[in-house]
Short mmCIF file of C-alpha atoms in Angstrom, two decimals:
data_model
loop_
_atom_site.label_atom_id
_atom_site.label_comp_id
_atom_site.label_asym_id
_atom_site.label_seq_id
_atom_site.Cartn_x
_atom_site.Cartn_y
_atom_site.Cartn_z
CA MET A 1 -14.42 67.05 -39.88
CA GLN A 2 -11.68 68.24 -37.60
CA SER A 3 -8.13 68.47 -38.81
CA CYS A 4 -5.72 65.93 -37.36
CA GLU A 5 -2.86 68.42 -37.14
CA ILE A 6 -0.87 67.82 -33.95
CA SER A 7 0.06 71.00 -32.15
CA SER A 8 3.67 71.59 -31.18
CA ASP A 9 3.49 75.16 -30.03
CA SER A 10 4.50 74.57 -26.41
CA THR A 11 8.21 74.58 -25.64
CA ASP A 12 7.39 72.76 -22.40
CA ASP A 13 5.98 69.75 -24.24
CA PRO A 14 6.55 66.76 -21.91
CA LEU A 15 7.24 64.47 -24.82
CA SER A 16 9.99 66.67 -26.19
CA SER A 17 11.67 67.02 -22.80
CA GLY A 18 11.29 63.30 -22.23
CA LEU A 19 12.95 62.54 -25.54
CA ARG A 20 15.80 64.88 -24.74
CA SER A 21 16.45 63.11 -21.45
CA HIS A 22 16.24 59.53 -22.74
CA PRO A 23 17.82 57.67 -25.67
CA GLN A 24 16.20 58.61 -28.94
CA PRO A 25 14.35 55.91 -30.85
CA ARG A 26 15.60 55.47 -34.39
CA ILE A 27 12.74 55.94 -36.88
CA VAL A 28 12.92 55.29 -40.61
CA VAL A 29 10.13 56.61 -42.85
CA ILE A 30 9.91 54.98 -46.28
CA GLY A 31 8.45 57.14 -49.05
CA ALA A 32 8.52 60.94 -49.38
CA GLY A 33 4.99 61.47 -50.62
CA LEU A 34 2.40 63.39 -48.61
CA ALA A 35 2.06 60.59 -46.02
CA GLY A 36 5.80 60.23 -45.45
CA LEU A 37 6.46 63.95 -45.38
CA SER A 38 3.62 64.65 -42.95
CA ALA A 39 4.73 61.83 -40.64
CA THR A 40 8.32 63.07 -40.67
CA LYS A 41 7.31 66.67 -40.09
CA VAL A 42 5.13 65.81 -37.07
CA LEU A 43 7.81 63.58 -35.53
CA LEU A 44 10.44 66.30 -35.83
CA GLN A 45 8.06 68.88 -34.39
CA HIS A 46 7.59 66.68 -31.34
CA GLY A 47 11.22 66.26 -30.43
CA PHE A 48 12.25 63.11 -32.28
CA THR A 49 15.71 63.73 -33.70
CA ASP A 50 16.80 60.36 -35.08
CA VAL A 51 14.43 60.31 -38.05
CA THR A 52 15.45 59.30 -41.58
CA LEU A 53 13.22 59.64 -44.64
CA LEU A 54 14.08 57.35 -47.56
CA GLU A 55 12.73 58.00 -51.07
CA ALA A 56 13.29 55.64 -53.99
CA ALA A 57 12.81 58.28 -56.68
CA ASP A 58 15.07 61.24 -57.42
CA HIS A 59 12.49 63.71 -56.11
CA ILE A 60 9.99 64.04 -53.28
CA GLY A 61 6.23 64.22 -53.75
CA GLY A 62 5.18 60.67 -54.54
CA ARG A 63 2.02 60.84 -56.64
CA VAL A 64 2.24 64.63 -56.79
CA LEU A 65 4.06 65.66 -59.95
CA SER A 66 3.75 69.25 -61.21
CA VAL A 67 5.40 70.17 -64.51
CA PRO A 68 6.09 73.86 -65.28
CA ASN A 69 4.34 75.07 -68.43
CA GLY A 70 4.87 78.75 -69.18
CA LYS A 71 2.71 80.74 -66.78
CA SER A 72 1.13 77.60 -65.35
CA THR A 73 1.84 74.10 -64.16
CA LEU A 74 0.44 70.85 -65.50
CA GLU A 75 -0.45 68.23 -62.94
CA LEU A 76 0.54 64.72 -63.95
CA GLY A 77 -0.58 63.51 -60.54
CA ALA A 78 -2.78 65.04 -57.84
CA THR A 79 -4.69 68.03 -59.18
CA TRP A 80 -7.50 69.09 -56.88
CA ILE A 81 -7.93 69.81 -53.22
CA HIS A 82 -11.17 67.90 -52.71
CA GLY A 83 -13.30 69.94 -50.34
CA ALA A 84 -12.38 72.78 -48.03
CA ASN A 85 -14.15 72.57 -44.69
CA GLY A 86 -11.67 70.92 -42.35
CA ASN A 87 -9.47 69.58 -45.14
CA PRO A 88 -5.86 69.84 -43.88
CA VAL A 89 -4.52 70.14 -47.44
CA TYR A 90 -6.87 73.06 -48.12
CA HIS A 91 -5.80 74.78 -44.91
CA LEU A 92 -2.12 74.30 -45.78
CA ALA A 93 -2.78 75.91 -49.16
CA GLU A 94 -4.88 78.74 -47.74
CA ASP A 95 -2.50 79.50 -44.88
CA ASN A 96 0.47 79.66 -47.25
CA GLY A 97 -1.18 81.85 -49.87
CA LEU A 98 -1.32 79.13 -52.53
CA LEU A 99 -4.93 79.88 -53.53
CA GLU A 100 -4.63 83.65 -53.96
CA HIS A 101 -4.62 83.39 -57.75
CA THR A 102 -7.15 80.57 -58.06
CA THR A 103 -9.87 81.80 -60.44
CA ASP A 104 -13.58 81.05 -60.23
CA GLU A 105 -13.10 78.64 -63.13
CA GLU A 106 -10.56 76.72 -61.03
CA ARG A 107 -13.09 76.02 -58.29
CA SER A 108 -15.59 73.27 -58.91
CA VAL A 109 -18.55 72.22 -56.81
CA GLY A 110 -19.47 69.36 -59.13
CA ARG A 111 -19.14 65.74 -58.09
CA ILE A 112 -17.02 64.93 -61.14
CA SER A 113 -14.42 67.68 -61.07
CA LEU A 114 -13.57 69.36 -64.33
CA TYR A 115 -11.11 72.18 -64.70
CA THR A 116 -13.99 74.59 -64.99
CA LYS A 117 -17.60 74.92 -63.94
CA SER A 118 -18.38 77.33 -66.76
CA GLY A 119 -19.15 76.38 -70.34
CA VAL A 120 -20.78 73.27 -71.75
CA ALA A 121 -19.59 69.70 -72.13
CA HIS A 122 -19.77 68.56 -75.76
CA TYR A 123 -20.88 64.95 -76.08
CA GLN A 124 -19.73 63.78 -79.48
CA THR A 125 -20.49 60.42 -81.10
CA ASN A 126 -18.16 58.29 -83.21
CA ALA A 127 -20.42 59.23 -86.14
CA GLY A 128 -19.14 62.80 -85.84
CA LYS A 129 -22.35 64.22 -84.38
CA ARG A 130 -22.87 66.27 -81.24
CA ILE A 131 -25.61 64.98 -78.94
CA PRO A 132 -28.15 67.76 -78.22
CA LYS A 133 -27.71 69.45 -74.89
CA ASP A 134 -31.27 68.73 -73.71
CA LEU A 135 -30.77 65.02 -74.39
CA VAL A 136 -27.53 65.05 -72.41
CA GLU A 137 -29.28 66.76 -69.51
CA GLU A 138 -32.14 64.24 -69.57
CA PHE A 139 -29.71 61.37 -69.36
CA SER A 140 -27.54 63.05 -66.73
CA ASP A 141 -30.57 63.45 -64.47
CA VAL A 142 -31.31 59.73 -64.65
CA TYR A 143 -27.68 58.80 -64.10
CA SER A 144 -27.35 61.12 -61.10
CA GLN A 145 -30.45 59.63 -59.49
CA VAL A 146 -29.05 56.13 -59.82
CA TYR A 147 -25.65 57.29 -58.54
CA GLU A 148 -27.36 58.49 -55.37
CA LEU A 149 -28.88 55.02 -55.01
CA THR A 150 -25.41 53.46 -55.06
CA GLN A 151 -24.52 55.47 -51.95
CA GLU A 152 -27.44 54.18 -49.94
CA PHE A 153 -26.30 50.58 -49.61
CA PHE A 154 -23.56 51.54 -47.21
CA GLN A 155 -24.99 54.74 -45.79
CA ARG A 156 -28.41 53.26 -44.98
CA GLY A 157 -27.42 49.64 -44.62
CA LYS A 158 -29.56 48.50 -47.52
CA PRO A 159 -29.09 44.85 -48.51
CA VAL A 160 -27.44 44.23 -51.87
CA CYS A 161 -29.44 42.09 -54.29
CA ALA A 162 -27.72 39.08 -55.84
CA GLU A 163 -28.36 40.36 -59.36
CA SER A 164 -26.01 43.28 -58.81
CA GLN A 165 -23.10 40.96 -57.95
CA ASN A 166 -22.29 43.64 -55.34
CA SER A 167 -20.88 45.72 -58.20
CA VAL A 168 -21.42 49.44 -58.72
CA GLY A 169 -21.05 49.00 -62.48
CA VAL A 170 -23.44 46.06 -62.78
CA PHE A 171 -26.04 47.75 -60.58
CA THR A 172 -25.78 51.13 -62.32
CA ARG A 173 -25.88 49.66 -65.81
CA ASP A 174 -28.89 47.50 -64.98
CA VAL A 175 -30.99 50.19 -63.27
CA VAL A 176 -30.19 52.98 -65.76
CA ARG A 177 -30.87 50.69 -68.73
CA LYS A 178 -34.26 49.71 -67.34
CA ARG A 179 -35.24 53.34 -66.81
CA ILE A 180 -34.14 54.28 -70.31
CA MET A 181 -35.90 51.37 -71.99
CA LEU A 182 -39.15 51.99 -70.08
CA ASP A 183 -39.39 55.64 -71.14
CA PRO A 184 -42.39 55.75 -73.52
CA ASP A 185 -41.48 59.17 -74.94
CA ASP A 186 -38.08 58.23 -76.40
CA SER A 187 -37.51 56.82 -79.84
CA GLU A 188 -35.29 53.79 -80.33
CA SER A 189 -32.48 55.99 -81.65
CA THR A 190 -32.72 58.26 -78.60
CA LYS A 191 -32.63 55.26 -76.28
CA ARG A 192 -29.55 54.01 -78.10
CA LEU A 193 -27.81 57.35 -77.61
CA LYS A 194 -28.64 57.37 -73.90
CA LEU A 195 -27.38 53.81 -73.49
CA SER A 196 -24.15 54.85 -75.19
CA MET A 197 -23.83 57.83 -72.86
CA LEU A 198 -24.23 55.42 -69.94
CA GLN A 199 -21.12 53.55 -71.06
CA GLN A 200 -19.22 56.81 -71.40
CA HIS A 201 -20.27 57.92 -67.92
CA LEU A 202 -19.06 54.63 -66.47
CA LYS A 203 -15.66 55.24 -68.09
CA VAL A 204 -15.50 58.67 -66.45
CA GLU A 205 -16.56 57.13 -63.15
CA SER A 206 -13.77 54.55 -63.45
CA CYS A 207 -11.18 57.30 -63.89
CA GLU A 208 -12.60 59.11 -60.88
CA SER A 209 -12.67 55.97 -58.75
CA GLY A 210 -9.21 54.74 -59.73
CA SER A 211 -10.65 51.44 -60.95
CA PRO A 212 -10.21 49.64 -64.28
CA SER A 213 -14.00 49.26 -64.46
CA MET A 214 -16.88 50.20 -62.20
CA ASP A 215 -17.82 46.52 -62.37
CA GLU A 216 -14.92 45.93 -59.94
CA VAL A 217 -16.04 48.54 -57.37
CA SER A 218 -17.92 47.22 -54.34
CA LEU A 219 -21.53 48.38 -54.22
CA SER A 220 -21.97 47.64 -50.51
CA GLU A 221 -18.90 49.76 -49.63
CA PHE A 222 -19.13 52.52 -52.25
CA GLY A 223 -20.91 54.96 -49.95
CA GLU A 224 -18.30 54.85 -47.18
CA TRP A 225 -15.88 57.10 -49.04
CA THR A 226 -16.57 60.50 -47.52
CA ALA A 227 -16.61 63.79 -49.39
CA ILE A 228 -15.41 66.83 -47.47
CA PRO A 229 -17.84 69.75 -47.88
CA GLY A 230 -16.80 72.69 -49.99
CA ALA A 231 -15.48 73.28 -53.47
CA HIS A 232 -12.64 71.48 -55.22
CA HIS A 233 -9.66 73.80 -55.76
CA VAL A 234 -6.81 73.87 -58.26
CA ILE A 235 -3.52 75.35 -57.02
CA PRO A 236 -2.27 77.63 -59.86
CA GLY A 237 1.36 77.34 -58.76
CA GLY A 238 1.13 73.55 -58.76
CA PHE A 239 0.20 70.92 -56.20
CA MET A 240 3.93 70.48 -55.64
CA LYS A 241 3.69 73.67 -53.56
CA ILE A 242 1.91 71.60 -50.90
CA VAL A 243 4.83 69.16 -50.96
CA GLU A 244 7.26 72.04 -50.55
CA VAL A 245 5.32 73.43 -47.59
CA LEU A 246 5.44 70.05 -45.85
CA ALA A 247 9.14 69.64 -46.58
CA GLN A 248 10.32 73.15 -45.74
CA ASP A 249 10.92 72.42 -42.05
CA ILE A 250 12.53 69.01 -42.63
CA PRO A 251 16.35 69.27 -42.64
CA SER A 252 17.83 68.26 -45.98
CA ASN A 253 20.06 65.67 -44.34
CA THR A 254 16.97 63.91 -43.03
CA ILE A 255 15.85 62.99 -46.58
CA THR A 256 17.79 60.58 -48.76
CA LEU A 257 16.72 60.40 -52.40
CA LYS A 258 17.33 57.56 -54.86
CA LYS A 259 17.27 55.12 -51.97
CA PRO A 260 14.91 52.24 -52.82
CA VAL A 261 14.31 49.68 -50.09
CA ARG A 262 14.66 45.98 -50.83
CA CYS A 263 13.44 44.41 -47.59
CA ILE A 264 12.34 45.32 -44.08
CA HIS A 265 13.70 42.77 -41.61
CA TRP A 266 11.53 43.15 -38.54
CA ASN A 267 10.78 41.49 -35.22
CA TYR A 268 14.35 40.65 -34.25
CA SER A 269 14.28 39.25 -30.72
CA ALA A 270 16.57 40.75 -28.10
CA GLU A 271 18.72 37.65 -28.28
CA GLN A 272 19.33 37.85 -32.03
CA PRO A 273 22.72 39.28 -32.96
CA GLU A 274 22.94 42.28 -35.23
CA VAL A 275 26.13 43.85 -36.44
CA ILE A 276 27.67 46.98 -37.80
CA THR A 277 29.91 46.66 -40.82
CA ASN A 278 31.94 49.59 -42.05
CA GLN A 279 31.03 50.23 -45.69
CA ASN A 280 31.70 53.24 -47.86
CA ASN A 281 28.00 53.80 -48.47
CA ASN A 282 26.82 53.25 -44.94
CA HIS A 283 24.11 55.40 -43.43
CA ASN A 284 25.41 57.64 -40.64
CA ASP A 285 28.07 54.96 -40.03
CA ASN A 286 25.35 52.61 -38.75
CA SER A 287 24.80 50.21 -41.63
CA HIS A 288 24.89 46.58 -40.69
CA GLN A 289 24.45 43.04 -41.88
CA PRO A 290 22.74 40.49 -39.67
CA GLN A 291 25.22 37.65 -40.23
CA ASP A 292 27.88 39.10 -37.93
CA ALA A 293 27.92 39.18 -34.17
CA LEU A 294 27.64 42.68 -32.71
CA ILE A 295 24.35 43.18 -30.93
CA LEU A 296 22.75 46.57 -31.61
CA GLY A 297 19.46 46.00 -29.85
CA HIS A 298 17.27 47.36 -32.68
CA PRO A 299 14.33 45.15 -33.67
CA ILE A 300 14.38 46.22 -37.32
CA SER A 301 16.89 46.39 -40.14
CA VAL A 302 16.03 48.17 -43.39
CA GLU A 303 17.87 46.57 -46.30
CA CYS A 304 18.32 48.99 -49.19
CA GLU A 305 18.94 48.07 -52.81
CA ASP A 306 22.40 49.63 -52.66
CA GLU A 307 23.30 46.96 -50.05
CA GLU A 308 23.16 49.35 -47.11
CA TRP A 309 21.44 48.09 -43.96
CA ILE A 310 19.87 50.65 -41.63
CA PRO A 311 18.95 49.63 -38.06
CA ALA A 312 15.73 51.06 -36.65
CA ASP A 313 13.32 50.87 -33.76
CA HIS A 314 10.35 51.86 -35.91
CA VAL A 315 9.63 52.00 -39.62
CA ILE A 316 6.73 53.90 -41.15
CA ILE A 317 6.12 52.52 -44.63
CA THR A 318 4.08 54.69 -46.99
CA ALA A 319 4.48 52.61 -50.16
CA SER A 320 1.47 52.62 -52.48
CA LEU A 321 -0.96 49.73 -52.50
CA GLY A 322 0.35 48.89 -55.97
CA VAL A 323 3.89 48.47 -54.65
CA LEU A 324 2.65 46.37 -51.74
CA LYS A 325 0.69 44.12 -54.10
CA LYS A 326 3.72 43.60 -56.29
CA ASN A 327 6.44 43.29 -53.65
CA HIS A 328 5.01 42.37 -50.24
CA GLU A 329 6.26 38.78 -50.38
CA VAL A 330 9.89 39.87 -50.71
CA MET A 331 9.60 43.26 -49.01
CA PHE A 332 9.10 41.94 -45.47
CA SER A 333 11.02 39.34 -43.48
CA PRO A 334 9.32 37.62 -41.81
CA THR A 335 6.43 37.82 -44.26
CA LEU A 336 3.34 39.80 -43.36
CA PRO A 337 0.57 38.16 -41.33
CA GLU A 338 -2.11 36.44 -43.40
CA GLU A 339 -4.87 38.95 -42.58
CA LYS A 340 -2.71 41.87 -43.73
CA VAL A 341 -1.80 40.04 -46.94
CA LEU A 342 -5.50 39.40 -47.55
CA ALA A 343 -6.26 43.11 -47.09
CA ILE A 344 -3.57 44.00 -49.63
CA GLU A 345 -4.94 41.45 -52.09
CA LYS A 346 -8.61 42.39 -51.62
CA LEU A 347 -8.31 46.17 -51.93
CA GLY A 348 -8.07 47.51 -55.46
CA ILE A 349 -5.75 49.92 -57.23
CA SER A 350 -5.59 50.75 -60.92
CA THR A 351 -3.97 53.29 -63.19
CA THR A 352 -5.61 56.56 -64.20
CA ASN A 353 -3.46 58.55 -66.59
CA LYS A 354 -3.69 62.03 -68.07
CA ILE A 355 -2.82 63.05 -71.61
CA PHE A 356 -2.10 66.76 -72.09
CA LEU A 357 -2.26 68.11 -75.63
CA GLU A 358 -1.13 71.65 -76.48
CA TYR A 359 -2.35 73.57 -79.55
CA ALA A 360 -1.46 76.85 -81.20
CA GLU A 361 -5.16 77.66 -81.62
CA PRO A 362 -8.30 76.02 -80.24
CA PHE A 363 -10.35 73.84 -82.59
CA TRP A 364 -13.15 73.77 -80.00
CA SER A 365 -15.76 76.51 -79.59
CA PRO A 366 -15.42 79.14 -76.85
CA GLU A 367 -18.22 77.71 -74.69
CA CYS A 368 -16.89 74.14 -74.84
CA ASN A 369 -15.39 73.01 -71.53
CA SER A 370 -14.83 69.36 -72.49
CA ILE A 371 -15.15 66.86 -75.31
CA GLN A 372 -16.79 63.60 -74.27
CA PHE A 373 -16.36 60.53 -76.51
CA VAL A 374 -19.57 58.49 -76.94
CA TRP A 375 -19.24 55.26 -78.92
CA GLU A 376 -22.69 54.40 -80.26
CA ASP A 377 -21.69 50.81 -81.00
CA GLU A 378 -21.08 50.21 -77.29
CA ALA A 379 -24.69 50.81 -76.23
CA HIS A 380 -25.42 47.19 -75.35
CA LEU A 381 -21.99 45.96 -74.32
CA GLU A 382 -21.66 44.42 -70.85
CA GLN A 383 -17.92 44.96 -70.37
CA LEU A 384 -15.70 47.68 -71.78
CA VAL A 385 -12.39 45.90 -72.26
CA TYR A 386 -10.31 46.47 -75.37
CA PRO A 387 -7.38 44.80 -77.12
CA GLU A 388 -4.08 46.64 -76.96
CA GLU A 389 -4.39 48.12 -80.45
CA GLN A 390 -7.71 49.75 -79.43
CA TRP A 391 -6.51 51.27 -76.17
CA TYR A 392 -7.79 54.68 -77.28
CA LYS A 393 -11.41 53.55 -76.91
CA LYS A 394 -10.99 53.78 -73.13
CA ILE A 395 -10.26 57.55 -73.32
CA CYS A 396 -13.45 58.95 -71.85
CA SER A 397 -12.95 62.67 -72.44
CA PHE A 398 -10.69 65.67 -72.84
CA ASP A 399 -11.16 68.69 -70.56
CA VAL A 400 -10.38 72.24 -71.65
CA LEU A 401 -7.95 73.85 -69.20
CA TYR A 402 -9.09 77.25 -67.96
CA PRO A 403 -8.25 80.07 -68.02
CA PRO A 404 -6.49 80.17 -71.43
CA GLU A 405 -4.52 83.22 -70.29
CA ARG A 406 -2.73 80.87 -67.92
CA TYR A 407 -2.75 77.52 -69.73
CA GLY A 408 -2.83 78.54 -73.37
CA TYR A 409 -4.84 76.17 -75.56
CA MET A 410 -4.51 72.93 -73.67
CA LEU A 411 -6.62 69.79 -73.36
CA SER A 412 -6.36 67.14 -70.66
CA GLY A 413 -7.53 63.63 -71.50
CA TRP A 414 -8.37 60.77 -69.15
CA ILE A 415 -7.78 57.04 -69.52
CA CYS A 416 -7.76 54.23 -66.96
CA GLY A 417 -7.30 50.51 -66.46
CA GLN A 418 -5.25 48.15 -68.58
CA GLU A 419 -5.72 50.47 -71.54
CA ALA A 420 -3.84 53.18 -69.64
CA LEU A 421 -0.90 50.79 -69.42
CA PHE A 422 -1.18 50.12 -73.16
CA MET A 423 -1.02 53.90 -73.71
CA GLU A 424 2.12 54.11 -71.59
CA ARG A 425 3.88 51.73 -73.99
CA CYS A 426 3.26 54.03 -76.98
CA ASP A 427 5.57 56.86 -77.96
CA ASP A 428 4.42 60.49 -78.00
CA GLU A 429 4.03 60.53 -81.78
CA THR A 430 1.66 57.57 -81.70
CA VAL A 431 -0.39 59.14 -78.92
CA ALA A 432 -0.57 62.45 -80.83
CA GLU A 433 -1.66 60.76 -84.05
CA THR A 434 -4.21 58.56 -82.29
CA CYS A 435 -5.81 61.45 -80.40
CA THR A 436 -5.91 63.56 -83.55
CA GLU A 437 -7.79 60.81 -85.38
CA LEU A 438 -10.21 60.58 -82.47
CA PHE A 439 -10.94 64.30 -82.55
CA ARG A 440 -11.42 64.29 -86.31
CA ARG A 441 -13.74 61.32 -86.14
CA PHE A 442 -15.86 62.52 -83.22
CA THR A 443 -16.17 66.15 -84.29
CA GLY A 444 -16.52 65.45 -88.00
CA ASN A 445 -13.77 67.98 -88.69
CA PRO A 446 -11.01 66.42 -90.85
CA ASP A 447 -8.80 69.51 -90.55
CA ILE A 448 -8.01 69.32 -86.84
CA PRO A 449 -4.21 69.60 -86.57
CA LYS A 450 -1.88 67.46 -84.55
CA PRO A 451 -0.98 68.96 -81.19
CA LEU A 452 2.21 70.96 -80.78
CA ARG A 453 3.16 68.95 -77.73
CA VAL A 454 2.15 65.85 -75.80
CA LEU A 455 2.72 65.37 -72.08
CA ARG A 456 1.32 62.36 -70.22
CA SER A 457 1.59 60.46 -66.99
CA SER A 458 2.76 56.87 -66.60
CA TRP A 459 1.81 55.83 -63.09
CA GLY A 460 1.22 52.19 -63.92
CA SER A 461 4.72 51.42 -65.16
CA ASN A 462 6.47 53.53 -62.51
CA PRO A 463 8.14 50.81 -60.38
CA TYR A 464 7.92 52.95 -57.24
CA ILE A 465 4.20 53.73 -57.64
CA ARG A 466 2.43 51.01 -59.72
CA GLY A 467 -0.98 52.65 -59.93
CA SER A 468 -2.79 55.89 -59.23
CA TYR A 469 -4.97 55.45 -56.15
CA SER A 470 -6.95 52.79 -54.35
CA PHE A 471 -10.60 51.74 -54.34
CA THR A 472 -12.74 49.23 -52.46
CA ARG A 473 -12.93 46.32 -54.85
CA VAL A 474 -15.79 43.81 -54.82
CA GLY A 475 -15.06 41.51 -51.89
CA SER A 476 -13.19 44.18 -49.91
CA SER A 477 -14.39 46.64 -47.30
CA GLY A 478 -13.32 49.60 -45.23
CA GLY A 479 -12.19 47.08 -42.67
CA ASP A 480 -9.44 46.06 -45.08
CA CYS A 481 -8.15 49.64 -45.04
CA GLU A 482 -7.95 49.41 -41.26
CA ARG A 483 -6.26 46.01 -41.38
CA LEU A 484 -3.73 47.43 -43.81
CA ALA A 485 -3.09 50.30 -41.39
CA MET A 486 -2.62 48.06 -38.33
CA PRO A 487 0.97 48.32 -36.99
CA LEU A 488 3.15 45.24 -36.58
CA PRO A 489 3.62 43.27 -34.50
CA TYR A 490 0.02 43.06 -33.35
CA ALA A 491 -0.74 44.10 -29.79
CA ASN A 492 -1.18 40.51 -28.64
CA SER A 493 2.49 39.81 -29.44
CA THR A 494 3.44 40.71 -25.90
CA LYS A 495 7.08 39.60 -26.07
CA ALA A 496 7.89 41.67 -29.17
CA ALA A 497 8.86 45.32 -29.27
CA PRO A 498 5.68 47.27 -30.16
CA LEU A 499 5.02 49.48 -33.17
CA GLN A 500 7.91 48.17 -35.23
CA VAL A 501 6.31 48.51 -38.68
CA LEU A 502 3.65 51.16 -39.18
CA PHE A 503 1.66 51.69 -42.37
CA ALA A 504 0.50 54.98 -43.88
CA GLY A 505 -0.68 56.18 -47.28
CA GLU A 506 -4.05 56.96 -48.86
CA ALA A 507 -5.06 53.28 -49.07
CA THR A 508 -4.86 53.01 -45.26
CA HIS A 509 -7.51 55.68 -44.63
CA ARG A 510 -10.96 54.16 -44.36
CA LYS A 511 -12.97 57.29 -45.22
CA TYR A 512 -10.56 59.29 -47.38
CA TYR A 513 -8.75 56.66 -49.43
CA SER A 514 -7.67 57.83 -52.90
CA THR A 515 -7.16 61.44 -51.75
CA THR A 516 -4.26 63.69 -50.84
CA HIS A 517 -5.87 64.61 -47.53
CA GLY A 518 -6.27 60.91 -46.75
CA ALA A 519 -2.56 60.42 -47.38
CA LEU A 520 -1.56 63.42 -45.26
CA LEU A 521 -3.84 62.44 -42.37
CA SER A 522 -2.56 58.86 -42.43
CA GLY A 523 1.01 60.07 -42.00
CA GLN A 524 -0.02 62.23 -39.05
CA ARG A 525 -1.91 59.26 -37.60
CA GLU A 526 1.15 57.02 -37.57
CA ALA A 527 3.37 59.76 -36.15
CA LYS A 528 0.83 60.21 -33.39
CA ARG A 529 1.07 56.49 -32.52
CA LEU A 530 4.78 56.91 -31.84
CA ILE A 531 4.27 60.17 -29.99
CA GLU A 532 1.78 58.49 -27.68
CA ARG A 533 4.07 55.49 -27.27
CA TYR A 534 6.98 57.58 -26.03
CA GLN A 535 4.81 59.79 -23.85
CA ASP A 536 3.73 56.64 -22.03
CA LEU A 537 7.33 55.42 -21.84
CA HIS A 538 8.47 58.73 -20.35
CA LYS A 539 5.72 58.63 -17.77
CA ASP A 540 6.60 55.05 -16.88
CA LYS A 541 10.23 56.00 -16.30
CA THR A 542 9.54 59.08 -14.24
CA THR A 543 6.70 57.87 -12.06
CA LYS A 544 7.93 56.63 -8.67
CA PRO A 545 6.79 53.13 -7.83
CA GLU A 546 4.37 52.75 -4.97
CA VAL A 547 5.95 51.53 -1.74
#
């Protein structure tokens, strides 16, 4: 994969000189996550000067949220750089010295990325017993084989059988169960344990995929998500360092924090009046309300929640899929075209949350790299959905953070779906007590202490995020990612100003959705659309007509 970085080394760049000699387009970027920051950075590098970046929260970073913790940082959001070869996020980190102190334990080549590749995962049952390592390995081999099969439907164009309901979860559960039950060498109790481990693996897979259940993930599309070759890397100084690198060349007056947007009024015709009104909180003295009579000639007006109106020629919106699902009906005027609304509705996004627990001393053994919760009574269940009071049953595991010299004695738990939202409603004391009971029950050790500290994410209830990352839900496809990314108005709207509303963010990247590099590349992609637009405009204005 080649990086989509856009070079701006030449001082004789025709675009930049063209922009200096013609009126600057006014561009508003909504959202200061990786997509918004990368779009803004590229636009500024290429000579655009009238660029404003609006962020609803009181900080930049979006779904990157690093919390200082002694000698380390804890990542409530993005944690790993997934793959190295050609990954623009990896190259940003490498070029800026952010990986110099990354230890071998903080590089993972495994498909499911733990904080360490060393040590052994402890699979513990709700009866307080550890499942033997050889039994875990036997099951993992079967599961991995079936996982590879799920990739083939897209990658090799295999037809999906009706029995699978085009669901990764349904297909995986059915095939793995048949293989387990047909094994003549296993006792009934061993088969039961393996079936229980299957349910636990599907919980882990749901957290990885950003789905509430693997039953909701499209089997026919699952293999389109593309892994970048190379190891997964943790940034010891925090993933926020990537955010800081992107933001370091963006002037501070370009970014406005605590500036949520209420509505994007787009596709004003040239005849429609727009007006400036002088308000105390106006933006660069250019706020306006459309009910007055002074024509500005901008096709877009961004209405902010603080009642400011910002005129624009182009808006790049990087809101999460969760925000679009919740707000698209009131966020755009006129409303979005039907096919774009359908893409928003079809694609999936759920909440994956982390629960960090800090201890004075480890209660786990030195070789233990994670504690996996296996509920034996779930062996034959078809769906893993729990009432609110049993939200804890969706916690799939706790990883041990390595190295302890950096993190101390810290565990990181994973929970997803509706149960993650239930967890968000609990206070820290309840979460601490609940997790302590889980550990005591699954390890058989009644003396495990409560943690010294609890720190957890709450992406689902964050009104400016509403979820963790996207997935291709049953009934959706990669084509929906592309339809979501399509700028408005569509190209066949010949009378309208082009490229008024552009869409970026991880959910708009067909191959790299759910990733930080997908988000970053999508921002660069939309900036490039505008760069190409104004290169063409400059050429049109400077080329002499034929006589």
